[in-house]
Amino acid sequence: MAETLQLTSGDKATQYEALLPQLGALVAGEPDLVANMANLAAALRMQFNFFWVGFYLVQGNELVLGPFQGPVACTRIAWGKGVCGTAWMRGETLVVPDVDAFPGHIACSSLSRSEIVVPIYKQGEIIAVLDVDSDQPNHFDETDATYLTQLSRLL
């Protein structure tokens, strides 16, 4: 597939439904994880205008910043710390409507107000997390969780 993206309007589900097949085609046949993460982050930011979208890769006992779109970010996050480290520790998607109310939240940017983090599995092991931040409170919901989980399976 050529590196183009057809942006769609409508509700979130409609946007994800149109985006997912395009992303599947974009990463098909590309074996490089970092290249695929970079394109997925760019596509999500373009489609949804998220404040920040990116990946943290598991390296030992911490998450290390990977490809992302948005303002500069925290470089390393310990296992079980912040929203990303907690999602990694629990092995589950976390939807945080108000990051200021999340115990131990790591404020990489004071402009971030809500967040969703999706663990990415390979052969039963978490290898990374997808982290998406909004500058609006209560931005993410089960629709985002469902479709971002599907997107994470493309990797």
mmCIF file of N, CA, C and O in Angstrom, residues 90-153:
data_model
loop_
_atom_site.group_PDB
_atom_site.id
_atom_site.type_symbol
_atom_site.label_atom_id
_atom_site.label_comp_id
_atom_site.label_asym_id
_atom_site.label_seq_id
_atom_site.Cartn_x
_atom_site.Cartn_y
_atom_site.Cartn_z
ATOM 1 N N ARG A 90 -0.343 -4.922 35.308
ATOM 2 C CA ARG A 90 -1.630 -5.638 35.378
ATOM 3 C C ARG A 90 -1.912 -6.465 34.126
ATOM 4 O O ARG A 90 -2.771 -7.341 34.141
ATOM 5 N N GLY A 91 -1.271 -6.113 33.017
ATOM 6 C CA GLY A 91 -1.535 -6.808 31.765
ATOM 7 C C GLY A 91 -2.905 -6.508 31.205
ATOM 8 O O GLY A 91 -3.524 -7.350 30.559
ATOM 9 N N GLU A 92 -3.379 -5.283 31.449
ATOM 10 C CA GLU A 92 -4.714 -4.917 30.977
ATOM 11 C C GLU A 92 -4.751 -3.461 30.526
ATOM 12 O O GLU A 92 -3.945 -2.641 30.963
ATOM 13 N N THR A 93 -5.714 -3.176 29.671
ATOM 14 C CA THR A 93 -5.930 -1.816 29.202
ATOM 15 C C THR A 93 -6.466 -0.969 30.347
ATOM 16 O O THR A 93 -7.365 -1.393 31.067
ATOM 17 N N LEU A 94 -5.911 0.223 30.480
ATOM 18 C CA LEU A 94 -6.386 1.169 31.489
ATOM 19 C C LEU A 94 -6.932 2.411 30.806
ATOM 20 O O LEU A 94 -6.246 3.016 29.974
ATOM 21 N N VAL A 95 -8.159 2.773 31.158
ATOM 22 C CA VAL A 95 -8.771 4.018 30.707
ATOM 23 C C VAL A 95 -8.820 4.926 31.930
ATOM 24 O O VAL A 95 -9.437 4.580 32.935
ATOM 25 N N VAL A 96 -8.161 6.077 31.832
ATOM 26 C CA VAL A 96 -8.081 7.008 32.957
ATOM 27 C C VAL A 96 -8.761 8.313 32.554
ATOM 28 O O VAL A 96 -8.205 9.095 31.778
ATOM 29 N N PRO A 97 -9.973 8.574 33.074
ATOM 30 C CA PRO A 97 -10.712 9.778 32.701
ATOM 31 C C PRO A 97 -10.079 11.072 33.212
ATOM 32 O O PRO A 97 -10.233 12.115 32.597
ATOM 33 N N ASP A 98 -9.369 10.989 34.343
ATOM 34 C CA ASP A 98 -8.731 12.167 34.942
ATOM 35 C C ASP A 98 -7.381 11.735 35.483
ATOM 36 O O ASP A 98 -7.305 11.098 36.546
ATOM 37 N N VAL A 99 -6.319 12.081 34.759
ATOM 38 C CA VAL A 99 -4.986 11.626 35.167
ATOM 39 C C VAL A 99 -4.580 12.172 36.531
ATOM 40 O O VAL A 99 -3.818 11.525 37.250
ATOM 41 N N ASP A 100 -5.092 13.330 36.919
ATOM 42 C CA ASP A 100 -4.745 13.895 38.224
ATOM 43 C C ASP A 100 -5.306 13.058 39.371
ATOM 44 O O ASP A 100 -4.804 13.128 40.494
ATOM 45 N N ALA A 101 -6.328 12.260 39.097
ATOM 46 C CA ALA A 101 -6.927 11.410 40.123
ATOM 47 C C ALA A 101 -6.306 10.013 40.150
ATOM 48 O O ALA A 101 -6.651 9.208 41.012
ATOM 49 N N PHE A 102 -5.386 9.725 39.232
ATOM 50 C CA PHE A 102 -4.756 8.396 39.182
ATOM 51 C C PHE A 102 -3.570 8.374 40.146
ATOM 52 O O PHE A 102 -2.632 9.163 39.988
ATOM 53 N N PRO A 103 -3.589 7.490 41.143
ATOM 54 C CA PRO A 103 -2.487 7.435 42.113
ATOM 55 C C PRO A 103 -1.148 7.139 41.420
ATOM 56 O O PRO A 103 -1.045 6.183 40.655
ATOM 57 N N GLY A 104 -0.180 7.991 41.650
ATOM 58 C CA GLY A 104 1.148 7.791 41.080
ATOM 59 C C GLY A 104 1.289 8.204 39.628
ATOM 60 O O GLY A 104 2.271 7.853 38.978
ATOM 61 N N HIS A 105 0.326 8.951 39.107
ATOM 62 C CA HIS A 105 0.414 9.403 37.716
ATOM 63 C C HIS A 105 1.729 10.141 37.489
ATOM 64 O O HIS A 105 2.153 10.948 38.312
ATOM 65 N N ILE A 106 2.369 9.848 36.378
ATOM 66 C CA ILE A 106 3.601 10.529 35.990
ATOM 67 C C ILE A 106 3.219 11.603 34.985
ATOM 68 O O ILE A 106 2.738 11.299 33.898
ATOM 69 N N ALA A 107 3.424 12.837 35.347
ATOM 70 C CA ALA A 107 3.023 13.955 34.484
ATOM 71 C C ALA A 107 4.143 14.306 33.516
ATOM 72 O O ALA A 107 4.964 15.172 33.790
ATOM 73 N N CYS A 108 4.185 13.622 32.389
ATOM 74 C CA CYS A 108 5.165 13.979 31.356
ATOM 75 C C CYS A 108 4.828 15.345 30.773
ATOM 76 O O CYS A 108 5.702 16.071 30.348
ATOM 77 N N SER A 109 3.541 15.672 30.740
ATOM 78 C CA SER A 109 3.083 16.987 30.320
ATOM 79 C C SER A 109 1.923 17.402 31.215
ATOM 80 O O SER A 109 0.977 16.633 31.409
ATOM 81 N N SER A 110 1.976 18.613 31.704
ATOM 82 C CA SER A 110 0.888 19.113 32.542
ATOM 83 C C SER A 110 -0.383 19.347 31.735
ATOM 84 O O SER A 110 -1.458 19.532 32.301
ATOM 85 N N LEU A 111 -0.288 19.310 30.410
ATOM 86 C CA LEU A 111 -1.455 19.520 29.553
ATOM 87 C C LEU A 111 -2.281 18.253 29.356
ATOM 88 O O LEU A 111 -3.419 18.315 28.893
ATOM 89 N N SER A 112 -1.722 17.104 29.688
ATOM 90 C CA SER A 112 -2.450 15.850 29.554
ATOM 91 C C SER A 112 -3.513 15.766 30.639
ATOM 92 O O SER A 112 -3.243 15.984 31.813
ATOM 93 N N ARG A 113 -4.748 15.435 30.240
ATOM 94 C CA ARG A 113 -5.868 15.394 31.188
ATOM 95 C C ARG A 113 -6.492 14.002 31.317
ATOM 96 O O ARG A 113 -7.050 13.671 32.351
ATOM 97 N N SER A 114 -6.452 13.208 30.244
ATOM 98 C CA SER A 114 -6.966 11.840 30.299
ATOM 99 C C SER A 114 -6.064 10.959 29.446
ATOM 100 O O SER A 114 -5.295 11.451 28.619
ATOM 101 N N GLU A 115 -6.168 9.638 29.674
ATOM 102 C CA GLU A 115 -5.190 8.742 29.059
ATOM 103 C C GLU A 115 -5.783 7.348 28.910
ATOM 104 O O GLU A 115 -6.636 6.929 29.686
ATOM 105 N N ILE A 116 -5.289 6.636 27.896
ATOM 106 C CA ILE A 116 -5.579 5.216 27.729
ATOM 107 C C ILE A 116 -4.266 4.517 27.397
ATOM 108 O O ILE A 116 -3.467 5.039 26.612
ATOM 109 N N VAL A 117 -4.042 3.369 28.019
ATOM 110 C CA VAL A 117 -2.827 2.591 27.773
ATOM 111 C C VAL A 117 -3.234 1.153 27.479
ATOM 112 O O VAL A 117 -3.996 0.550 28.234
ATOM 113 N N VAL A 118 -2.712 0.618 26.373
ATOM 114 C CA VAL A 118 -3.042 -0.731 25.913
ATOM 115 C C VAL A 118 -1.764 -1.565 25.854
ATOM 116 O O VAL A 118 -0.837 -1.207 25.113
ATOM 117 N N PRO A 119 -1.690 -2.669 26.608
ATOM 118 C CA PRO A 119 -0.525 -3.553 26.492
ATOM 119 C C PRO A 119 -0.491 -4.225 25.117
ATOM 120 O O PRO A 119 -1.538 -4.540 24.542
ATOM 121 N N ILE A 120 0.708 -4.429 24.622
ATOM 122 C CA ILE A 120 0.901 -5.100 23.332
ATOM 123 C C ILE A 120 1.611 -6.424 23.594
ATOM 124 O O ILE A 120 2.708 -6.445 24.163
ATOM 125 N N TYR A 121 0.979 -7.491 23.175
ATOM 126 C CA TYR A 121 1.484 -8.835 23.427
ATOM 127 C C TYR A 121 2.129 -9.440 22.192
ATOM 128 O O TYR A 121 1.690 -9.203 21.068
ATOM 129 N N LYS A 122 3.155 -10.251 22.431
ATOM 130 C CA LYS A 122 3.738 -11.087 21.389
ATOM 131 C C LYS A 122 4.056 -12.425 22.041
ATOM 132 O O LYS A 122 4.802 -12.461 23.029
ATOM 133 N N GLN A 123 3.463 -13.474 21.532
ATOM 134 C CA GLN A 123 3.641 -14.824 22.062
ATOM 135 C C GLN A 123 3.396 -14.877 23.569
ATOM 136 O O GLN A 123 4.167 -15.457 24.329
ATOM 137 N N GLY A 124 2.320 -14.207 24.005
ATOM 138 C CA GLY A 124 1.911 -14.248 25.398
ATOM 139 C C GLY A 124 2.663 -13.325 26.344
ATOM 140 O O GLY A 124 2.353 -13.275 27.527
ATOM 141 N N GLU A 125 3.631 -12.592 25.844
ATOM 142 C CA GLU A 125 4.431 -11.671 26.668
ATOM 143 C C GLU A 125 4.129 -10.231 26.251
ATOM 144 O O GLU A 125 3.956 -9.947 25.055
ATOM 145 N N ILE A 126 4.100 -9.332 27.222
ATOM 146 C CA ILE A 126 3.945 -7.913 26.890
ATOM 147 C C ILE A 126 5.298 -7.385 26.428
ATOM 148 O O ILE A 126 6.294 -7.487 27.149
ATOM 149 N N ILE A 127 5.314 -6.852 25.208
ATOM 150 C CA ILE A 127 6.564 -6.326 24.642
ATOM 151 C C ILE A 127 6.581 -4.803 24.603
ATOM 152 O O ILE A 127 7.630 -4.193 24.415
ATOM 153 N N ALA A 128 5.389 -4.195 24.762
ATOM 154 C CA ALA A 128 5.281 -2.735 24.662
ATOM 155 C C ALA A 128 3.903 -2.329 25.162
ATOM 156 O O ALA A 128 3.054 -3.179 25.434
ATOM 157 N N VAL A 129 3.714 -1.027 25.272
ATOM 158 C CA VAL A 129 2.375 -0.485 25.522
ATOM 159 C C VAL A 129 2.131 0.652 24.539
ATOM 160 O O VAL A 129 3.063 1.360 24.143
ATOM 161 N N LEU A 130 0.875 0.785 24.145
ATOM 162 C CA LEU A 130 0.414 1.924 23.363
ATOM 163 C C LEU A 130 -0.176 2.914 24.354
ATOM 164 O O LEU A 130 -1.045 2.552 25.146
ATOM 165 N N ASP A 131 0.314 4.139 24.325
ATOM 166 C CA ASP A 131 -0.124 5.180 25.257
ATOM 167 C C ASP A 131 -0.723 6.322 24.449
ATOM 168 O O ASP A 131 -0.083 6.830 23.524
ATOM 169 N N VAL A 132 -1.954 6.707 24.786
ATOM 170 C CA VAL A 132 -2.616 7.813 24.100
ATOM 171 C C VAL A 132 -3.126 8.786 25.156
ATOM 172 O O VAL A 132 -3.807 8.380 26.097
ATOM 173 N N ASP A 133 -2.777 10.051 25.001
ATOM 174 C CA ASP A 133 -3.184 11.102 25.934
ATOM 175 C C ASP A 133 -4.066 12.122 25.220
ATOM 176 O O ASP A 133 -3.882 12.388 24.028
ATOM 177 N N SER A 134 -4.971 12.698 25.990
ATOM 178 C CA SER A 134 -5.808 13.786 25.499
ATOM 179 C C SER A 134 -5.629 14.993 26.406
ATOM 180 O O SER A 134 -5.386 14.841 27.608
ATOM 181 N N ASP A 135 -5.790 16.160 25.832
ATOM 182 C CA ASP A 135 -5.763 17.379 26.649
ATOM 183 C C ASP A 135 -7.159 17.712 27.167
ATOM 184 O O ASP A 135 -7.371 18.762 27.760
ATOM 185 N N GLN A 136 -8.102 16.787 26.961
ATOM 186 C CA GLN A 136 -9.465 16.935 27.460
ATOM 187 C C GLN A 136 -9.748 15.846 28.494
ATOM 188 O O GLN A 136 -9.380 14.691 28.286
ATOM 189 N N PRO A 137 -10.396 16.190 29.595
ATOM 190 C CA PRO A 137 -10.757 15.143 30.559
ATOM 191 C C PRO A 137 -11.821 14.210 29.984
ATOM 192 O O PRO A 137 -12.575 14.585 29.098
ATOM 193 N N ASN A 138 -11.820 12.976 30.481
ATOM 194 C CA ASN A 138 -12.858 12.008 30.143
ATOM 195 C C ASN A 138 -12.976 11.772 28.633
ATOM 196 O O ASN A 138 -14.076 11.593 28.115
ATOM 197 N N HIS A 139 -11.869 11.763 27.942
ATOM 198 C CA HIS A 139 -11.867 11.662 26.485
ATOM 199 C C HIS A 139 -12.044 10.226 25.993
ATOM 200 O O HIS A 139 -12.631 9.995 24.950
ATOM 201 N N PHE A 140 -11.519 9.253 26.735
ATOM 202 C CA PHE A 140 -11.476 7.869 26.262
ATOM 203 C C PHE A 140 -12.552 7.023 26.921
ATOM 204 O O PHE A 140 -12.961 7.269 28.048
ATOM 205 N N ASP A 141 -12.993 5.990 26.183
ATOM 206 C CA ASP A 141 -14.036 5.115 26.690
ATOM 207 C C ASP A 141 -13.822 3.704 26.155
ATOM 208 O O ASP A 141 -12.767 3.392 25.588
ATOM 209 N N GLU A 142 -14.833 2.864 26.330
ATOM 210 C CA GLU A 142 -14.732 1.470 25.914
ATOM 211 C C GLU A 142 -14.563 1.342 24.397
ATOM 212 O O GLU A 142 -13.938 0.386 23.922
ATOM 213 N N THR A 143 -15.101 2.280 23.639
ATOM 214 C CA THR A 143 -14.910 2.258 22.181
ATOM 215 C C THR A 143 -13.431 2.356 21.854
ATOM 216 O O THR A 143 -12.900 1.571 21.058
ATOM 217 N N ASP A 144 -12.746 3.312 22.476
ATOM 218 C CA ASP A 144 -11.302 3.444 22.254
ATOM 219 C C ASP A 144 -10.572 2.181 22.696
ATOM 220 O O ASP A 144 -9.688 1.691 21.984
ATOM 221 N N ALA A 145 -10.935 1.652 23.843
ATOM 222 C CA ALA A 145 -10.271 0.453 24.363
ATOM 223 C C ALA A 145 -10.410 -0.711 23.384
ATOM 224 O O ALA A 145 -9.440 -1.413 23.087
ATOM 225 N N THR A 146 -11.610 -0.899 22.871
ATOM 226 C CA THR A 146 -11.867 -1.997 21.933
ATOM 227 C C THR A 146 -11.030 -1.852 20.669
ATOM 228 O O THR A 146 -10.335 -2.782 20.250
ATOM 229 N N TYR A 147 -11.096 -0.692 20.054
ATOM 230 C CA TYR A 147 -10.420 -0.517 18.767
ATOM 231 C C TYR A 147 -8.906 -0.375 18.906
ATOM 232 O O TYR A 147 -8.158 -0.860 18.053
ATOM 233 N N LEU A 148 -8.430 0.248 19.957
ATOM 234 C CA LEU A 148 -6.979 0.346 20.150
ATOM 235 C C LEU A 148 -6.383 -1.020 20.476
ATOM 236 O O LEU A 148 -5.237 -1.304 20.105
ATOM 237 N N THR A 149 -7.156 -1.868 21.125
ATOM 238 C CA THR A 149 -6.701 -3.242 21.346
ATOM 239 C C THR A 149 -6.590 -3.970 20.020
ATOM 240 O O THR A 149 -5.606 -4.679 19.768
ATOM 241 N N GLN A 150 -7.579 -3.806 19.152
ATOM 242 C CA GLN A 150 -7.507 -4.404 17.815
ATOM 243 C C GLN A 150 -6.298 -3.873 17.066
ATOM 244 O O GLN A 150 -5.573 -4.640 16.399
ATOM 245 N N LEU A 151 -6.070 -2.572 17.148
ATOM 246 C CA LEU A 151 -4.919 -1.965 16.470
ATOM 247 C C LEU A 151 -3.616 -2.558 17.002
ATOM 248 O O LEU A 151 -2.706 -2.839 16.219
ATOM 249 N N SER A 152 -3.527 -2.776 18.303
ATOM 250 C CA SER A 152 -2.278 -3.293 18.883
ATOM 251 C C SER A 152 -1.954 -4.683 18.345
ATOM 252 O O SER A 152 -0.781 -5.064 18.274
ATOM 253 N N ARG A 153 -2.974 -5.416 17.946
ATOM 254 C CA ARG A 153 -2.756 -6.764 17.412
ATOM 255 C C ARG A 153 -2.124 -6.742 16.016
ATOM 256 O O ARG A 153 -1.638 -7.764 15.534
#
